[in-house]
Coordinates of C-alpha atoms and ligand atoms in Angstrom, one line a residue:
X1 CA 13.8 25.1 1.8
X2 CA 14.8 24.0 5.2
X3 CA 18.5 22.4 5.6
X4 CA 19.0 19.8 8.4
X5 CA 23.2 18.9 9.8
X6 CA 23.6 15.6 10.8
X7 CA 25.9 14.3 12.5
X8 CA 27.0 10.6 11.9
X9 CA 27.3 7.9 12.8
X10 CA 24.7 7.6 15.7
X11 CA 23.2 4.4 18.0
X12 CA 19.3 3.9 17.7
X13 CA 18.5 2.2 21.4
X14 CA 15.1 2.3 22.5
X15 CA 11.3 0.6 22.3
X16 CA 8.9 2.9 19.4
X17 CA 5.8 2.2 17.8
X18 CA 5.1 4.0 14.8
X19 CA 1.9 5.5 12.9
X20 CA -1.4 3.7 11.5
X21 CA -0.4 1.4 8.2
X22 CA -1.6 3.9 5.3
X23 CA -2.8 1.2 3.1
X24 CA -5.3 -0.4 5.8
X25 CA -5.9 3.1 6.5
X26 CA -7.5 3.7 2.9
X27 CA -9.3 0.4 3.4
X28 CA -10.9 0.7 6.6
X29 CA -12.2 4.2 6.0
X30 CA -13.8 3.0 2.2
X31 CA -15.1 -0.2 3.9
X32 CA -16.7 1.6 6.8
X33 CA -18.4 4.2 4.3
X34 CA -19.8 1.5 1.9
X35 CA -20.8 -0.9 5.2
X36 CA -24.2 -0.8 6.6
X37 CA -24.0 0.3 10.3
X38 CA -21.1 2.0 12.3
X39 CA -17.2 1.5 12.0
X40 CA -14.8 2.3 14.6
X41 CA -11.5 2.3 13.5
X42 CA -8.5 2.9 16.5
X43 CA -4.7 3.8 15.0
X44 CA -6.2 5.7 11.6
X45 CA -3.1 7.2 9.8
X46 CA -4.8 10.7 9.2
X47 CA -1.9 11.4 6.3
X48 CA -2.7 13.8 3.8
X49 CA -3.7 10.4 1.5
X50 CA -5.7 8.6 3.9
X51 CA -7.5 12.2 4.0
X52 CA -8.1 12.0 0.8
X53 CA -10.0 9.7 0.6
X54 CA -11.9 10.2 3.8
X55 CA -12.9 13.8 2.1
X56 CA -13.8 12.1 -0.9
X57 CA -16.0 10.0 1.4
X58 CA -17.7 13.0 3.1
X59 CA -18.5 14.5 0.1
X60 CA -20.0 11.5 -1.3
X61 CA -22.6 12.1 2.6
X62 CA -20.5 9.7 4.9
X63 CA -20.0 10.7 8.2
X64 CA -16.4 10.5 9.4
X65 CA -15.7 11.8 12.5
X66 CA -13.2 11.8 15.3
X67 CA -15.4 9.9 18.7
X68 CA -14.9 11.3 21.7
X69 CA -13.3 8.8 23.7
X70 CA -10.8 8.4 20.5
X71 CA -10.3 6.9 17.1
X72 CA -12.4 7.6 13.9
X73 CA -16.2 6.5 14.0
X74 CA -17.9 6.4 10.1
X75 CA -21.4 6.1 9.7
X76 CA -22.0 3.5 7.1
X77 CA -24.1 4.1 4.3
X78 CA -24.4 0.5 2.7
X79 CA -23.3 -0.3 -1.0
X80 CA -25.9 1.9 -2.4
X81 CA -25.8 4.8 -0.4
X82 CA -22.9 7.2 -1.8
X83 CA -24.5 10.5 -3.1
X84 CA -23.5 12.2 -6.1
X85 CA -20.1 14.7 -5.0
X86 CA -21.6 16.9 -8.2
X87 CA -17.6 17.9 -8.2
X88 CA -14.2 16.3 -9.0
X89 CA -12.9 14.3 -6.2
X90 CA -9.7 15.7 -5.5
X91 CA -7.4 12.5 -4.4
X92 CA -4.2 14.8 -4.0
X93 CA -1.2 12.8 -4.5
X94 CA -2.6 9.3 -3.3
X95 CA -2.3 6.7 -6.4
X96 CA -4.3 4.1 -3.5
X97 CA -6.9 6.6 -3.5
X98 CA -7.6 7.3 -6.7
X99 CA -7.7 3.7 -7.9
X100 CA -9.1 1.8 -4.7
X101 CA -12.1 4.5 -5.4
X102 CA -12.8 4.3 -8.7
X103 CA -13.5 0.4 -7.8
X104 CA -16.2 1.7 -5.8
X105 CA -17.5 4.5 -8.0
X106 CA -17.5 1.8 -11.2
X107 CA -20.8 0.6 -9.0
X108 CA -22.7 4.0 -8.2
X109 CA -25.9 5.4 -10.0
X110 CA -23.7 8.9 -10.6
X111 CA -21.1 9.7 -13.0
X112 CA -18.1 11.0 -10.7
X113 CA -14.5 12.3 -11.8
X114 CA -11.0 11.6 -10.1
X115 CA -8.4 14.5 -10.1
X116 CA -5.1 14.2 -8.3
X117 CA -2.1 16.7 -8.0
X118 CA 0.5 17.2 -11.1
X119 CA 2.3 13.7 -9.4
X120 CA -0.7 11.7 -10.0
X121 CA -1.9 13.3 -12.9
X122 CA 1.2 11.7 -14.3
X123 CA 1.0 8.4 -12.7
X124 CA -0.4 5.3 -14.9
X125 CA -4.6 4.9 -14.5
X126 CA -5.1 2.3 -17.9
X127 CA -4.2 -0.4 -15.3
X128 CA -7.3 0.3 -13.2
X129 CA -9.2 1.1 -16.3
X130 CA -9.5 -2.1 -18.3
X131 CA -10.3 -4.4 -15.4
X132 CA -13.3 -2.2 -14.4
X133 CA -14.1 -2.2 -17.8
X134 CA -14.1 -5.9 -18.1
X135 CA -16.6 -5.7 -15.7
X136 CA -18.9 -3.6 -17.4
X137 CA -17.9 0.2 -16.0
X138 CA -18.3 2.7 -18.3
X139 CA -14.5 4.5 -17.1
X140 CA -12.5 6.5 -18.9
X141 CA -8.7 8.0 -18.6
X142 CA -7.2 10.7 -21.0
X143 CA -5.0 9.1 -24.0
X144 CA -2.3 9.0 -22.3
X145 CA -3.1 6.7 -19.4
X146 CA -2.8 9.1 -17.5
X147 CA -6.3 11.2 -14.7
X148 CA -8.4 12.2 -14.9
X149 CA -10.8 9.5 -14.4
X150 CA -14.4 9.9 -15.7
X151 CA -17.1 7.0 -15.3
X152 CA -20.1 7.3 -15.7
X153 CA -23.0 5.1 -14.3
X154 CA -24.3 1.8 -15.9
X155 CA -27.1 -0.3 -15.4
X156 CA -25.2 -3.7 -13.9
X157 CA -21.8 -4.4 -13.4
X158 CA -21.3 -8.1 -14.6
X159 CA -19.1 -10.8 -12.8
X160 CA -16.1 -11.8 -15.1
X161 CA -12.7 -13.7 -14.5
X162 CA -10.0 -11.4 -15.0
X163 CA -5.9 -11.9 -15.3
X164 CA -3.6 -9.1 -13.9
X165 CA -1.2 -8.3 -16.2
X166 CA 0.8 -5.8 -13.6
X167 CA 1.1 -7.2 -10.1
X168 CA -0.7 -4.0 -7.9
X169 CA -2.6 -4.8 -4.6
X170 CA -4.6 -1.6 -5.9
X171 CA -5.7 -2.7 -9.0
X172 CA -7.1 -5.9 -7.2
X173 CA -8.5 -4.0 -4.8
X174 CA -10.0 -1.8 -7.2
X175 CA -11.5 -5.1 -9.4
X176 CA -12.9 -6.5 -5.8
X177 CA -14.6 -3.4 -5.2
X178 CA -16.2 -2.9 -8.1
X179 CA -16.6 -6.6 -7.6
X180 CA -18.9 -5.9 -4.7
X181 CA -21.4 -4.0 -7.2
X182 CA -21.4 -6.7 -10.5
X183 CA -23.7 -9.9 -10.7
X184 CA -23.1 -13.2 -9.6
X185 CA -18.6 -14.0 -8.9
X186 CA -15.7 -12.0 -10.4
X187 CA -12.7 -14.0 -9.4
X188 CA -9.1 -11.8 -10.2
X189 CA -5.4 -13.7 -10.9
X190 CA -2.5 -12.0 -10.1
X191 CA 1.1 -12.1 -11.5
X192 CA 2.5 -12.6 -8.1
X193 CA 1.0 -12.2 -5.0
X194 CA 0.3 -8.7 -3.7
X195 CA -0.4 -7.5 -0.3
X196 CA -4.1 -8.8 1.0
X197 CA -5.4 -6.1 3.2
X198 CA -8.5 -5.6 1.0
X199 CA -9.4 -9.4 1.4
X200 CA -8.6 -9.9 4.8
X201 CA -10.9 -6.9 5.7
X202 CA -13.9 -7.9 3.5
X203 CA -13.4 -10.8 5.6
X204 CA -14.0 -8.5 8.9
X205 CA -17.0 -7.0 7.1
X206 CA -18.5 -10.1 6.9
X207 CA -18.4 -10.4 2.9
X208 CA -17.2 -14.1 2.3
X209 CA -14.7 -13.6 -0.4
X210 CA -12.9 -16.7 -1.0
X211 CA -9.7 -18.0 -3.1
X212 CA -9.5 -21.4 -5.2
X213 CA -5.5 -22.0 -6.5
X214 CA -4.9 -18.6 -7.5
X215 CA -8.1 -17.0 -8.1
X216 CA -9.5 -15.0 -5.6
X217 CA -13.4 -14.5 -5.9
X218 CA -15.9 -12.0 -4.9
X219 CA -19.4 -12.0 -4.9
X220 CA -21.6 -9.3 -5.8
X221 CA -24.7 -7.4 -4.2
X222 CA -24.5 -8.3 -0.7
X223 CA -24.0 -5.6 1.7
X224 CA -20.9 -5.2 4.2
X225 CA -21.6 -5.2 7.8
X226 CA -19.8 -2.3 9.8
X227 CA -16.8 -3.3 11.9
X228 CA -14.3 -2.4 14.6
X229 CA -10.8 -2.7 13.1
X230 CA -7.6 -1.8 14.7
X231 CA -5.1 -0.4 12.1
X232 CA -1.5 -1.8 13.4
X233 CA 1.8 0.0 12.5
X234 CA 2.8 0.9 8.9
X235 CA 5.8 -1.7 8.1
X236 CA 6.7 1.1 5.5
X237 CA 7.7 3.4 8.2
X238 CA 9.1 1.1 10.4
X239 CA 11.5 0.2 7.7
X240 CA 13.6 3.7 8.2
X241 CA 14.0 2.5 11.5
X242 CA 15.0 -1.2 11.0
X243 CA 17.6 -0.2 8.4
X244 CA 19.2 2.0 10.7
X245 CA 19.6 -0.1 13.6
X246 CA 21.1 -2.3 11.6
X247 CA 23.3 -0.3 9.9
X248 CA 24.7 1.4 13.3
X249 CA 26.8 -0.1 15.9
X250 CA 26.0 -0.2 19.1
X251 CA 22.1 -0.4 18.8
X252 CA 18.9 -2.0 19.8
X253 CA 15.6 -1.4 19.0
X254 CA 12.2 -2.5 19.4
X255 CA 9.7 -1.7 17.4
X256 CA 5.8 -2.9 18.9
X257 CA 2.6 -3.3 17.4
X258 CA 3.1 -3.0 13.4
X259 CA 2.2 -5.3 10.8
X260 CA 3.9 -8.3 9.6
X261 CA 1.6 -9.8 7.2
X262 CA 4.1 -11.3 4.9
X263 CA 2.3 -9.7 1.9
X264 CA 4.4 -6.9 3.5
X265 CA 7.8 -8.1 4.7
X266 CA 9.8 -8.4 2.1
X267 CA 12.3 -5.5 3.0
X268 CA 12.8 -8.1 6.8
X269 CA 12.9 -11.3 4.9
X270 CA 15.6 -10.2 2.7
X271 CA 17.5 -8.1 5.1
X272 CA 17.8 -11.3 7.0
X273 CA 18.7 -13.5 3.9
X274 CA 22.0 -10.9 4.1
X275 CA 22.6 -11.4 7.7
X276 CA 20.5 -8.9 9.6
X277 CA 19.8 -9.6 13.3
X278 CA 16.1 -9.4 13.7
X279 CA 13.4 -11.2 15.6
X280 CA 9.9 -10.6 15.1
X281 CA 8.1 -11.8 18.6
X282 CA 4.6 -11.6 19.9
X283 CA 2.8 -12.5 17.1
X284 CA -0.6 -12.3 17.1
X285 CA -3.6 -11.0 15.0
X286 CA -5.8 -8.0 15.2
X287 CA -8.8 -7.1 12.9
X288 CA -7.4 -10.2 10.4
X289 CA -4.0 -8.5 9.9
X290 CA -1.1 -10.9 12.0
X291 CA 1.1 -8.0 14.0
X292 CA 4.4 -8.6 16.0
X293 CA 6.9 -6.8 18.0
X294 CA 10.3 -6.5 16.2
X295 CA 13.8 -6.7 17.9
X296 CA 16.8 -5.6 15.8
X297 CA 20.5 -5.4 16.0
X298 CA 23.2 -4.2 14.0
X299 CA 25.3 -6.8 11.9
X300 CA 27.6 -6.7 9.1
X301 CA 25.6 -7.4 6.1
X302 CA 26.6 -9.1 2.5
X303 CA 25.2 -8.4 -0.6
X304 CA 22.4 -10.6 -2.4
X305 CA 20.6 -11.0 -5.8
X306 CA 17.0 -9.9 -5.0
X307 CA 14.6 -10.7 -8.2
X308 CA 11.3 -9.7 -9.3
X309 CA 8.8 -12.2 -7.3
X310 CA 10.3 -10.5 -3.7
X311 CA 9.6 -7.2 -5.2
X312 CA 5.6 -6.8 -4.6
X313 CA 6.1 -7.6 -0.7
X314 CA 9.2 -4.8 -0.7
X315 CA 7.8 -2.4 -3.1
X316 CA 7.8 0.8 -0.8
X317 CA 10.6 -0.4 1.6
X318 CA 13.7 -0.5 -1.8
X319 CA 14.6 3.1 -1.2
X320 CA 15.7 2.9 2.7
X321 CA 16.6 -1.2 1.8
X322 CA 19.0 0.3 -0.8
X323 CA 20.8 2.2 2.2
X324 CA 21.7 -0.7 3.8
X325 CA 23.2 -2.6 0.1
X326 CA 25.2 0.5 0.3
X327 CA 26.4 -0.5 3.6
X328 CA 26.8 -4.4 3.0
X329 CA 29.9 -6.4 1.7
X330 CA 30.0 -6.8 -1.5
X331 CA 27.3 -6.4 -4.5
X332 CA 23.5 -6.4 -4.1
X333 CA 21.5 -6.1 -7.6
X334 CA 17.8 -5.5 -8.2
X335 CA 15.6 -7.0 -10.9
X336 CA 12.3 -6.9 -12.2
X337 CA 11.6 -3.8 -10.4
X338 CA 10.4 -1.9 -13.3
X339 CA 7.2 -1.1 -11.0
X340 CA 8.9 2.0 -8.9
X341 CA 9.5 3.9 -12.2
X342 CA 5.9 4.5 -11.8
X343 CA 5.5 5.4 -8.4
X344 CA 5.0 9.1 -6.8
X345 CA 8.8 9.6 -7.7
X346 CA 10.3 7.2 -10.4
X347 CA 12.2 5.9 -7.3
X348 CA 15.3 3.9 -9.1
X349 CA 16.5 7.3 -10.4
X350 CA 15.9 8.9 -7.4
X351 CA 17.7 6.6 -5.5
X352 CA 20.2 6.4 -7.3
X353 CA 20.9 10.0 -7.9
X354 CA 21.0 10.7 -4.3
X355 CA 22.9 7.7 -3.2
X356 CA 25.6 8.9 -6.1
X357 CA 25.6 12.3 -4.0
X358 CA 26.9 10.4 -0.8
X359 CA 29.5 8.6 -3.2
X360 CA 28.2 5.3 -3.0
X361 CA 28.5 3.2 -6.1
X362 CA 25.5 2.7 -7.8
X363 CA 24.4 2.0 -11.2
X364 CA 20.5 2.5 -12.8
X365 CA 19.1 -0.5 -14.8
X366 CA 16.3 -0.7 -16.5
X367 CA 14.5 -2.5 -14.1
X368 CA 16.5 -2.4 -10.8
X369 CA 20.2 -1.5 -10.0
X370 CA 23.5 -2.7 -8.6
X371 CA 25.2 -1.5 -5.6
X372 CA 28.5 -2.4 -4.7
X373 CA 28.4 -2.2 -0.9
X374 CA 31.5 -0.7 1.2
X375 CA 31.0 -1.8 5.1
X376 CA 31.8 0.9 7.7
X377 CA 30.5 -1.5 10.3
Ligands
LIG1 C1 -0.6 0.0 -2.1 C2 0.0 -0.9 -3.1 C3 1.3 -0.6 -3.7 C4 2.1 0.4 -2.9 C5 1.3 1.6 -2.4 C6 0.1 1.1 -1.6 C7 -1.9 -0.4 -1.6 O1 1.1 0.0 -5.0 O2 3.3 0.8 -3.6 O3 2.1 2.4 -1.6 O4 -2.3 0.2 -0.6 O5 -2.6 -1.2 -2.2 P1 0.8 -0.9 -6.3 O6 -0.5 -1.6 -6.1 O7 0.7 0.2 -7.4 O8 2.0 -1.8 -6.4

């Protein structure tokens, strides 16, 4: 194992973009395969998930490939043009992967299976399960919730209303992909609102999924039109570098081109509620998805309440976010979080038995924790 020394503390000044946003990564790559025509995507994140999938893809006979001139060109197949893999499809350690496909594999004239690594393989599936069941998929999990997935093919999937029980943007997605498939509408509720990338890029594809109050609605059998889509910054990663320059005097930083949907922005929205200094500027939209350029400075934060209908729009961002509670006056706590037990780590313990390490106070809840913050700032 490699050992790193750093050396604190440290100023973060300059202007960074960072990587391709993994989840509209997964979405323009399964989109572009399942589209009719070509798909040119610029600002891919080719992670070892978003590979994945694209795998997956190309063994299902989509072209992927890298185009000359750069970015990723796919060679759409249409709805009903996946061939049988006549394997597993290994998703690796990609929960987004494994569920956003099996929406799309609830709809195909093959039986197909979904394997992931030992993380995944222990990483809830009934979730996906019932939902694609509800729509008529004949899907399958072992008894303990838990991958493989096995579906086999059916004659019609079947437009159905269906209530979320767990707010997950990829069990939506994974309903309004299978949604694509069924007869007539299949309109989804969710606890609380999830990210949106899957709707807003049906919308580039030209499907016209709509929403009514808080049903959002698909309509199956009619075939996605290939697109150009421009994936912006992950948000996710930018976090890391948000938190710092907050956290250390002395810096400013500007972050360009990543998204701010506010499906996503929870970790900036609360940082400001405890009395961060950042501006988003520039907004504007790209391929559906609003981006900006963020400027942040450090301040002294204080320490908030943070409950469970801000935690869908911060899910991925609590483990840096809980860095800078560390850092804030005073006590932050964390509820209804139950959600990042399940993730690829069970990130509350995680956090908080690494924090512990550094000596900050911390405690474990059931659903969240409580940090009592000690400023250094
Ligand atoms: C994702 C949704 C979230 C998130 C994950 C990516 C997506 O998961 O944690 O990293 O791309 O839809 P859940 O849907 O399980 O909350």
């Amino acid at each position: 194992m490699n050992s790193f020394i750093i050396n604190g503390p440290g100023v973060l000044r300059g202007s960074i973009s960072v990587p391709g946003d993994k989840s509209i990564s997964h979405r323009a790559v399964i989109l572009g395969a399942i589209a009719q025509g070509r798909t040119m995507i610029k600002g891919l994140l080719e992670s070892a998930d978003v590979l994945a999938t694209v795998d997956a893809l190309r063994r299902m006979g989509v072209r992927i490939d890298h185009h000359k001139e750069g970015g990723i060109v796919i060679e759409g197949v249409g709805l009903y043009g996946l061939k049988d893999p006549g394997q597993p499809l290994n998703m690796g350690n990609s929960g987004t992967a494994m569920r956003l496909m099996a929406g799309v594999l609830a709809g195909q004239s093959f039986p197909s299976t979904l394997v992931g690594d030992d993380s995944l393989s222990q990483r809830p599936m009934s979730r996906v399960v019932e939902p694609l069941a509800a729509l008529g998929a004949d899907i399958s999990v072992q008894n303990t919730g838990y991958p493989p997935i096995q579906i086999k093919p059916v004659k019609r999937l079947k437009g159905v209303d269906y209530v979320m029980p767990v707010a997950s943007a990829q069990v939506k997605s994974a309903f309004l992909l299978a949604a694509l498939y069924a007869d007539g509408a299949s309109r989804v509720k969710e606890p609380e609102q999830t990210r949106d990338h899957t709707e807003r890029m049906l919308r580039g594809f030209g499907h016209s999924i709509s929403q009514q109050g808080d049903w959002i609605s698909a309509i199956g059998g009619k075939e996605l039109a290939g697109a150009k889509v421009v994936v912006p910054g992950d948000l996710s990663s930018a976090a890391f570098f948000i938190v710092g320059a907050v956290i250390a005097v002395e810096s400013e930083l500007i972050l360009k081109n990543f998204g701010v949907n506010s499906t996503r922005t929870g970790v900036i929205e609360i940082l400001l509620e405890m009395g961060a200094n950042i501006q988003i500027e520039n907004r504007r939209e790209e391929s559906g998805e609003p981006i900006g350029d963020l400027f942040v400075r450090p301040a002294q934060l204080r320490g908030i309440s943070i409950g469970h209908s801000q935690v869908p729009k911060t899910i991925d961002e609590f483990p840096i976010f809980c860095v800078a509670a560390a850092m804030a006056e005073g006590k932050t706590t964390v509820t209804g979080a139950e959600e990042l037990r399940v993730k690829e780590t069970d990130r509350i313990k995680a956090m908080v038995t690494e924090l512990k390490k550094l000596n900050v106070e911390i405690e474990e809840t059931p659903d969240g924790f409580v940090v009592q913050g000690k400023s250094t700032i």
